[in-house]
Coordinates of C-alpha atoms in Angstrom, one line a residue:
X1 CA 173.5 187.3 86.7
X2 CA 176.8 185.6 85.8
X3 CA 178.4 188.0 87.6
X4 CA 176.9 187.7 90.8
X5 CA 178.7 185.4 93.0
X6 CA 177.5 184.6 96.9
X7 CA 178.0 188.3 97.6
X8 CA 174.1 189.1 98.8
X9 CA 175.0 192.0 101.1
X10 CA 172.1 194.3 101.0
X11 CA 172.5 197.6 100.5
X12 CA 171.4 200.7 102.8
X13 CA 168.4 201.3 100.0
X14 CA 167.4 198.0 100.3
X15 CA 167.2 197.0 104.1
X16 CA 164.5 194.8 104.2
X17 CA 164.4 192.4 101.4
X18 CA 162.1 189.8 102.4
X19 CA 158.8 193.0 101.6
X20 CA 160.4 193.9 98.7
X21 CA 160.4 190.3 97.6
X22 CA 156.8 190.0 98.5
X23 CA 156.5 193.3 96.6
X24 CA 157.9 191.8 93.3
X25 CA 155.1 190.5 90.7
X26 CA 157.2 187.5 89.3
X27 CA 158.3 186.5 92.5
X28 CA 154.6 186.6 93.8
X29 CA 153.5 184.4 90.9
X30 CA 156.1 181.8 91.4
X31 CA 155.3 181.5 95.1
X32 CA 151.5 181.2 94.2
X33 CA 152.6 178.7 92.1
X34 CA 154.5 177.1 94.5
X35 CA 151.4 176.7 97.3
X36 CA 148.7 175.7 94.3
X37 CA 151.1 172.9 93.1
X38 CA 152.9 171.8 96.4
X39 CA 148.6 171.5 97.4
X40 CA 148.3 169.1 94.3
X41 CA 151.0 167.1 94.4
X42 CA 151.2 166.9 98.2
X43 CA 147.6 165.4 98.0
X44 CA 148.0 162.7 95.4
X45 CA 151.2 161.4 96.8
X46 CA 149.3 160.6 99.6
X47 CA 146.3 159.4 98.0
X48 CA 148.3 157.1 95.5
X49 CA 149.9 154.9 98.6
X50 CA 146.2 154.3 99.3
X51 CA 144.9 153.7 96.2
X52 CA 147.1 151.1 95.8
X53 CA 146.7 149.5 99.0
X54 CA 143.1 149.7 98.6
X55 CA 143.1 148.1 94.9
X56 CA 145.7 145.5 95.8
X57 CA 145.9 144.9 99.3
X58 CA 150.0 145.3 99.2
X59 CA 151.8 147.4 101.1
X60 CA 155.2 146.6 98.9
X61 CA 153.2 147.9 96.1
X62 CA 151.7 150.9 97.6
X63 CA 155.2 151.9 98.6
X64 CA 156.4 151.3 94.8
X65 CA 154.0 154.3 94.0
X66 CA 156.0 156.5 96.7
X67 CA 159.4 155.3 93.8
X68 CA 157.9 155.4 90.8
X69 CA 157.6 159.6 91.6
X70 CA 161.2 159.8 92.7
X71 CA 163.0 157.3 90.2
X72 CA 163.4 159.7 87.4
X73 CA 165.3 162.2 89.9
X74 CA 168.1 159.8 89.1
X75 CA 167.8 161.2 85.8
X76 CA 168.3 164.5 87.1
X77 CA 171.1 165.5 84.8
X78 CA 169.9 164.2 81.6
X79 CA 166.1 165.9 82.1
X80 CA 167.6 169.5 82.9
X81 CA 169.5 169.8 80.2
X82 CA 165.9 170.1 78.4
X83 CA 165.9 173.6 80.4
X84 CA 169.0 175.0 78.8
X85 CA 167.7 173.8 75.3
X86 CA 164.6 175.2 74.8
X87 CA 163.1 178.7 76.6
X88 CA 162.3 178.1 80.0
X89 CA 158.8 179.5 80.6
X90 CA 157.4 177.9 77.7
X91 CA 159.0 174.6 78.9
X92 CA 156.7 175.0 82.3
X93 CA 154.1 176.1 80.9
X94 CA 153.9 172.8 78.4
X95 CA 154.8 170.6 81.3
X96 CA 152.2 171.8 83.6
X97 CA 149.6 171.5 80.3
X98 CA 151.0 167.5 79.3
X99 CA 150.4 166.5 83.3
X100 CA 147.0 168.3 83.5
X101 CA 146.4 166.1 80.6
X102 CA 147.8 163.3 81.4
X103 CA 146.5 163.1 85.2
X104 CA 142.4 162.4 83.7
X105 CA 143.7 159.1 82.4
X106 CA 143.6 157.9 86.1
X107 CA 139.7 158.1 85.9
X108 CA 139.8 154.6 84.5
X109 CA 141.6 152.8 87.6
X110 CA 139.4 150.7 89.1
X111 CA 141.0 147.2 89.6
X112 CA 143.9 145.7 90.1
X113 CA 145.1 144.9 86.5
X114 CA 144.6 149.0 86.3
X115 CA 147.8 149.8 88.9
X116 CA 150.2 149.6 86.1
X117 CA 149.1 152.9 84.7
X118 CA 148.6 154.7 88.0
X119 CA 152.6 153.4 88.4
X120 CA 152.8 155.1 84.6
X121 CA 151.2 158.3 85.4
X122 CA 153.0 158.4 88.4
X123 CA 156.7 158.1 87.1
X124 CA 155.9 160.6 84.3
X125 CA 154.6 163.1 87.2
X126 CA 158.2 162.3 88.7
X127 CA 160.0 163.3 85.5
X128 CA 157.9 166.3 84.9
X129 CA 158.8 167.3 88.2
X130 CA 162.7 166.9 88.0
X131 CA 161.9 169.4 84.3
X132 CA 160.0 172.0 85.8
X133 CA 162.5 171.9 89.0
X134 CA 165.6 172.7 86.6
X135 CA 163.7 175.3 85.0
X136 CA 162.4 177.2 87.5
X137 CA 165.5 177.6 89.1
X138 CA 166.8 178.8 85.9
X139 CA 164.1 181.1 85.1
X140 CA 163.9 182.2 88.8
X141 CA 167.6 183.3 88.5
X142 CA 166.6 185.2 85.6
X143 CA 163.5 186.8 86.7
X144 CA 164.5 188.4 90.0
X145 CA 167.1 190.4 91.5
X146 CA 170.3 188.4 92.2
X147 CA 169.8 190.0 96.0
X148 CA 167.0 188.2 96.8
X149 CA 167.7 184.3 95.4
X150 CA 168.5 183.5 99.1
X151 CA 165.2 185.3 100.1
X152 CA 163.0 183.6 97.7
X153 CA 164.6 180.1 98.2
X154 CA 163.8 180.1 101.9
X155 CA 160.4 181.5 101.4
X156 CA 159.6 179.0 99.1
X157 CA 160.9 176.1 101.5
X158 CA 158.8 177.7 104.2
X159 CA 155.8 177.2 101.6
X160 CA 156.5 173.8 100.7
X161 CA 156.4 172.7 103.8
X162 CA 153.4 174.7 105.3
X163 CA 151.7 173.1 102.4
X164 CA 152.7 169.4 103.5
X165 CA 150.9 170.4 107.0
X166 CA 147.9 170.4 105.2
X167 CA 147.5 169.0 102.2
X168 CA 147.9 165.4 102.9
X169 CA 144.9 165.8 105.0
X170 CA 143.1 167.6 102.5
X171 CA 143.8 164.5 100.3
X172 CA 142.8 162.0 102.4
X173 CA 139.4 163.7 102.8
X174 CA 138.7 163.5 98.8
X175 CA 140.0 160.5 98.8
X176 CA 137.8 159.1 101.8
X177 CA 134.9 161.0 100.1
X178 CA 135.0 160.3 96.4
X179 CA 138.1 158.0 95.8
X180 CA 141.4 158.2 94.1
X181 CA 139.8 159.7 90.7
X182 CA 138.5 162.6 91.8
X183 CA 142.4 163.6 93.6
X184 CA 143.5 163.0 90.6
X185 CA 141.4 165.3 88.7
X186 CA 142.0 168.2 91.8
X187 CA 145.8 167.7 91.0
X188 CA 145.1 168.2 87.4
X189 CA 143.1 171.6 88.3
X190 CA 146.5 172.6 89.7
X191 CA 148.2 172.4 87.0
X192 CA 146.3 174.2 85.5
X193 CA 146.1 177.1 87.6
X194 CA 150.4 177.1 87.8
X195 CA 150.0 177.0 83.8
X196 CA 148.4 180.7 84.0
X197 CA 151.0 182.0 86.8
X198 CA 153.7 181.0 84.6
X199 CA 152.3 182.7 81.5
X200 CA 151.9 185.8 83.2
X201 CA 155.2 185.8 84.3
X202 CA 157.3 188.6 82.6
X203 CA 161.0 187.7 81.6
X204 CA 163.4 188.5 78.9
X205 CA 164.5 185.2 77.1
X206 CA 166.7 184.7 74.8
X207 CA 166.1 181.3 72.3
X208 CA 169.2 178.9 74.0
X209 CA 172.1 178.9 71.3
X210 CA 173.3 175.6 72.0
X211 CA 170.1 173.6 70.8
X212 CA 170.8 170.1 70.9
X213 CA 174.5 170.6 71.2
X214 CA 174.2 171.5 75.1
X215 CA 175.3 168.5 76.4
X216 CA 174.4 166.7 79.4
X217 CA 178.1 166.3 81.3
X218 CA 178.8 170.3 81.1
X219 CA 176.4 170.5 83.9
X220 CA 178.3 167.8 85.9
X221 CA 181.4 169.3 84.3
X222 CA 181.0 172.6 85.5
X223 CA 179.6 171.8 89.1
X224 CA 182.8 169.1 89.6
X225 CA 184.8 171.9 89.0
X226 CA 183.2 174.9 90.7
X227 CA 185.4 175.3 94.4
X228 CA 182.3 176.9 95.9
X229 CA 179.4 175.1 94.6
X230 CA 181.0 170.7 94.6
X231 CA 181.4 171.0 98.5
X232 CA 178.4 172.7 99.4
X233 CA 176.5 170.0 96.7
X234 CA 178.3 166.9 98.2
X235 CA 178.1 168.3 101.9
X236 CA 174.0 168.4 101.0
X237 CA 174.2 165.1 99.6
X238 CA 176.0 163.3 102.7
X239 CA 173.4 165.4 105.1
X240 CA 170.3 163.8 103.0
X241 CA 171.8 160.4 103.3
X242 CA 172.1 160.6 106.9
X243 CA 168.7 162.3 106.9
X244 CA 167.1 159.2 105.6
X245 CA 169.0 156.6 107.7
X246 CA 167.3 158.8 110.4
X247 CA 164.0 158.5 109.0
X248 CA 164.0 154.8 108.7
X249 CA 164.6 155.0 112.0
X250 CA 161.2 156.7 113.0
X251 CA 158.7 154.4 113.8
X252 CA 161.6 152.5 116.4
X253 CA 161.7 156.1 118.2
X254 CA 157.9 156.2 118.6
X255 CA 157.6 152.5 119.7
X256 CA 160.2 153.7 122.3
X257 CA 158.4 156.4 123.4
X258 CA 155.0 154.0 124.1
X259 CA 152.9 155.5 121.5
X260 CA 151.2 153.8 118.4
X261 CA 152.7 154.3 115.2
X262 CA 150.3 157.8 114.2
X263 CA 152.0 159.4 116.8
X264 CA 155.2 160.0 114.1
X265 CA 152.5 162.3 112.6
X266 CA 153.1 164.7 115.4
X267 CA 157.3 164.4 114.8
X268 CA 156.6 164.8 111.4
X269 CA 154.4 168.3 112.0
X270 CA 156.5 169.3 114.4
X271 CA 160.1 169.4 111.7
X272 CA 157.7 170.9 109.2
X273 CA 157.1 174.0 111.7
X274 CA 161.1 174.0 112.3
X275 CA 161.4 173.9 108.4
X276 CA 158.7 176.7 108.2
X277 CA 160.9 178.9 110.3
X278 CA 163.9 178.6 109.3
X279 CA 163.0 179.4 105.7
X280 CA 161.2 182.7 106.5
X281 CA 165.1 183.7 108.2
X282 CA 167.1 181.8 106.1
X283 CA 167.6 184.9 103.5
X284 CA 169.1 187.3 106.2
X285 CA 171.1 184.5 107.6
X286 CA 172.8 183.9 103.9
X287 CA 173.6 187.3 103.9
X288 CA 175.1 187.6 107.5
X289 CA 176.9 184.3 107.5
X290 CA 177.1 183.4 103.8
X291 CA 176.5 179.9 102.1
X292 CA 179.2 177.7 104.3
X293 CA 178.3 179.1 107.6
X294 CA 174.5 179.0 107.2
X295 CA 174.9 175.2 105.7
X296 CA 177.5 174.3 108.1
X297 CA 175.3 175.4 111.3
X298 CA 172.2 173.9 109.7
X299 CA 173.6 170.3 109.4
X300 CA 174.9 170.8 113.0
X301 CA 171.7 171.6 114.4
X302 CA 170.0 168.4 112.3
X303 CA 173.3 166.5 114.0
X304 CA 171.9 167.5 117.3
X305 CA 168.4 166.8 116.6
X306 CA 169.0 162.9 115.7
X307 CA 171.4 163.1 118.4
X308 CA 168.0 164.1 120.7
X309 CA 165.6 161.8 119.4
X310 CA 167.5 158.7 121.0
X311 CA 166.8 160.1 124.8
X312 CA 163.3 157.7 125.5
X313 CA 161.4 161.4 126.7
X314 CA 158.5 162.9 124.5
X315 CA 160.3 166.9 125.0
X316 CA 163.5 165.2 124.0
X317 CA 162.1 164.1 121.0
X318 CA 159.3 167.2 119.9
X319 CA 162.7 169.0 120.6
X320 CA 165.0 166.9 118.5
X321 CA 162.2 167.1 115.5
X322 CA 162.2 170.7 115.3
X323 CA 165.9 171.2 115.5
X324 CA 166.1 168.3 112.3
X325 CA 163.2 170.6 111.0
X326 CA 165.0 173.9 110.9
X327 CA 168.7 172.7 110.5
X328 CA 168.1 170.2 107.6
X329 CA 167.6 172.8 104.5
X330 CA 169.8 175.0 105.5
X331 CA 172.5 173.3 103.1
X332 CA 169.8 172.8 100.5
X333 CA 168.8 176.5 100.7
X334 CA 172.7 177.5 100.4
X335 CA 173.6 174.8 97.8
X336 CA 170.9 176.0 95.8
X337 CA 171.0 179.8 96.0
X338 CA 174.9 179.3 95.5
X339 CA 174.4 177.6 92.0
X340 CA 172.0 179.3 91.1
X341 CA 174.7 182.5 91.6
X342 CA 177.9 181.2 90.2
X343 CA 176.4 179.2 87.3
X344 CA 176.3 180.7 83.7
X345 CA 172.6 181.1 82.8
X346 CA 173.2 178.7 79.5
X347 CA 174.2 175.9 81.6
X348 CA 171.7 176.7 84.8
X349 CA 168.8 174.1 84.0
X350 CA 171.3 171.2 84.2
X351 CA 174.1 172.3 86.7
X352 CA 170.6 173.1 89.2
X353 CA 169.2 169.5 88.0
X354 CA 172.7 167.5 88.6
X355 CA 172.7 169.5 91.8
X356 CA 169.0 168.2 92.8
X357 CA 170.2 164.2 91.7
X358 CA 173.4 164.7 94.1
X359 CA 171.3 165.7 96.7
X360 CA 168.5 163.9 97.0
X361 CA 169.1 160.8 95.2
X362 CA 171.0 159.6 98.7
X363 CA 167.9 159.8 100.9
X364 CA 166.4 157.1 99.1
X365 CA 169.7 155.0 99.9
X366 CA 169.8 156.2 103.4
X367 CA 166.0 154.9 103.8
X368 CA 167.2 151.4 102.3
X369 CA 170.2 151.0 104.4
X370 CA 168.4 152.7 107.3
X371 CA 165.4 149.8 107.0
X372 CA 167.7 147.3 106.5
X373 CA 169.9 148.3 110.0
X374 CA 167.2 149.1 112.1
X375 CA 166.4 145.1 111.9
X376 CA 169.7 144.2 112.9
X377 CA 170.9 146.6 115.3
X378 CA 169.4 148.9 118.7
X379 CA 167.6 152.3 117.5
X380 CA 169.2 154.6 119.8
X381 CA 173.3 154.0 119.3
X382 CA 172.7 154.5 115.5
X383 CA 171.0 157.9 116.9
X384 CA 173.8 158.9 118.4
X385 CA 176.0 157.6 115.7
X386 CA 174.4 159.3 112.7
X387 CA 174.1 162.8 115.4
X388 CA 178.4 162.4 115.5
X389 CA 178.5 161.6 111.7
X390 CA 176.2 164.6 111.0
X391 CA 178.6 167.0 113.7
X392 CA 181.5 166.6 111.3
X393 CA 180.0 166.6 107.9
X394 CA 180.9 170.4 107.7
X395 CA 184.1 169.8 108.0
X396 CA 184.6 169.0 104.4
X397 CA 183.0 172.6 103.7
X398 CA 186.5 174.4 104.0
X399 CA 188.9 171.7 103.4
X400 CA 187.0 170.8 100.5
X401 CA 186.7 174.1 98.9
X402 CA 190.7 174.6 99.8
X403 CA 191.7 171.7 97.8
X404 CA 189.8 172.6 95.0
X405 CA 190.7 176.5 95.2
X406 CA 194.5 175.4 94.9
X407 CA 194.1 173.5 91.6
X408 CA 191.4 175.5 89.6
X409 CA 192.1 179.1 90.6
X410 CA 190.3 180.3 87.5
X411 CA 187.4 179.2 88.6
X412 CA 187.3 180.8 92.1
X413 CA 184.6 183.0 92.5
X414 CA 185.0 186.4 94.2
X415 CA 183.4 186.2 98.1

């Protein structure tokens, strides 16, 4: 795999990837995987928002429980390198088993004095989650043809978010029908389902020479350094932060449009349906265009979708959603097909996890400052601000990569 650098070109014996991915039995069981735990998880992150409204009557504290699962993602870097210390399948497969233990232990809350523990339960699901992440990008490098990385990352995206279409709804029927336990104890049963995909996953591993020596900074080292894969990361991380100053910006577009706050359900379906799409053609894209120009058109479009959602017109808006939908994981599909190709398989878990913290960690600042601002200041000109701001984000794709190129030419990797 080390070999194998952003040059996905298909070959005249393999023309159509995306059935030949479909075809493949470890890719099959990690996208099975991927549907039975995105159902779980999608479920109780809904579900604990309510709980602990219902238990406590606080919204601050019902939002908390929306944290406590993405706080350890700061501790991206330091929780992947447990992927390049020990084997990789057995690492899911003892994650999955430790949360559908650890999930029953919400049978007992019941009170208010009982939130701390669902908080608890909560942030260790988060840190499981940042583990498993790491290491099935690692182990997905392994396990498949290099060729079809870009393929499976797009499919996977379209998954994850046909899931979300769903399975919050599905939650808030258990919970409505037999409370927050009984979610709970579904999301456990879907851990335990992804435990036996895993083990019947068939790779080649060798035991990780570097043991406790694999330190946490090579990842960051090694990322820093890369000329391909530190713009596309920091190009992903500036889209996210934009991406979450527009989402604190929501509920102002809806109120503009005249409808009551549910009505952002309907945004919010219609950018899963763009995100749907664009990962089922995201593969054939990375090979026609290639990481920069796929991630460079994506956060363009997104760029044009906020820039639409500030016209006060209901087409304008199920228009800007889907283009926001489709454009926005674009760079996250490139950044992370990209590392996943140019990283040395020894240091994948952590370089993939740093990768994941530099992306995401600034949509939870952009939804912070973006609260704070949409207090202060008129919805619509920060629209069309963050639309401008999102227009020339790419533009640090090339220049980026240039400067880089031009001090570590060893590290180039061939396009």
């Amino acid at each position: 795999m080390n070999g194998m650098h952003g040059k996905t070109g298909g070959t005249p014996g393999t023309a159509r990837p995306l059935p030949r991915l479909l075809r493949d039995r470890n890719a099959a069981l990690h996208l099975t995987g991927v549907v039975i735990s995105g159902l779980g998880t999608s479920a109780l992150w809904l579900a604990s928002g309510v709980w602990v409204k219902d238990l406590t009557g606080s919204d601050g504290l019902a939002a908390l429980s929306l944290l406590a699962m993405w706080a350890p993602t700061l501790a991206g870097p330091l929780l992947g390198a447990l992927a390049d210390r020990v084997r990789r399948k057995p690492l899911l497969i003892g994650t999955n088993l430790l949360m559908a233990a650890l999930l029953p232990a919400l049978l007992t809350v019941d009170s208010p004095g009982d939130v701390w523990l669902l908080f608890a339960v909560l942030f260790g699901y988060g840190a499981a989650g940042v583990v498993q992440d790491a290491a099935e990008s690692a182990l997905v490098a392994t396990a498949l043809d290099p060729d079809l990385l870009g393929d499976f990352n797009g499919l996977r995206m379209t998954l994850t978010e046909g899931v979300k279409l769903i399975a919050p709804v599905a939650g808030a029927g258990v919970y409505a029908a037999y409370g927050g336990p009984s979610v709970a104890l579904l999301d456990a049963a879907t851990f335990v389902l992804a435990t036996g995909l895993y083990a019947a996953v068939r790779v080649r591993e060798s035991t990780p020479t570097g043991g406790r020596r694999a330190r946490t900074s090579e990842g960051v080292r090694h990322l820093w350094a890369h000329p391909r894969l530190r713009p596309l990361v920091l190009t992903g991380g500036t889209t996210m932060l934009f991406a979450g100053l527009n989402g604190a910006l929501l509920y102002a577009v809806v109120e503009r449009l005249g409808h009551p706050p549910a009505y952002a359900g309907v945004l919010a379906a219609l950018q899963g349906l763009g995100s749907v799409a664009v990962g089922l053609a995201s593969g054939a894209a990375l090979r026609r265009r290639g990481e920069r120009r796929f991630a460079a058109a994506g956060v363009a479009l997104t760029g044009v979708g906020v820039a639409l959602r500030a016209v006060p017109y209901d087409p304008a808006a199920w228009a800007g959603s889907v283009a926001i939908g489709a454009g926005l994981p674009c760079v996250l599909i490139a950044a992370l097909t990209a590392v996943q190709h140019g990283t040395p398989a020894a240091l994948l878990g952590r370089t993939a996890a740093t990768a994941s913290t530099l992306m995401f960690a600034p949509n939870v600042l952009g939804l912070a400052v973006g609260a704070a601002l949409v207090e202060l200041l008129p919805h619509q000109p920060l629209l069309v601000l963050l639309g401008v701001a999102l227009l020339l984000t790419p533009l640090q794709l090339p220049l980026s990569a240039a400067r880089t190129a031009a001090r570590s030419p060893s590290d180039a990797n061939p396009a």
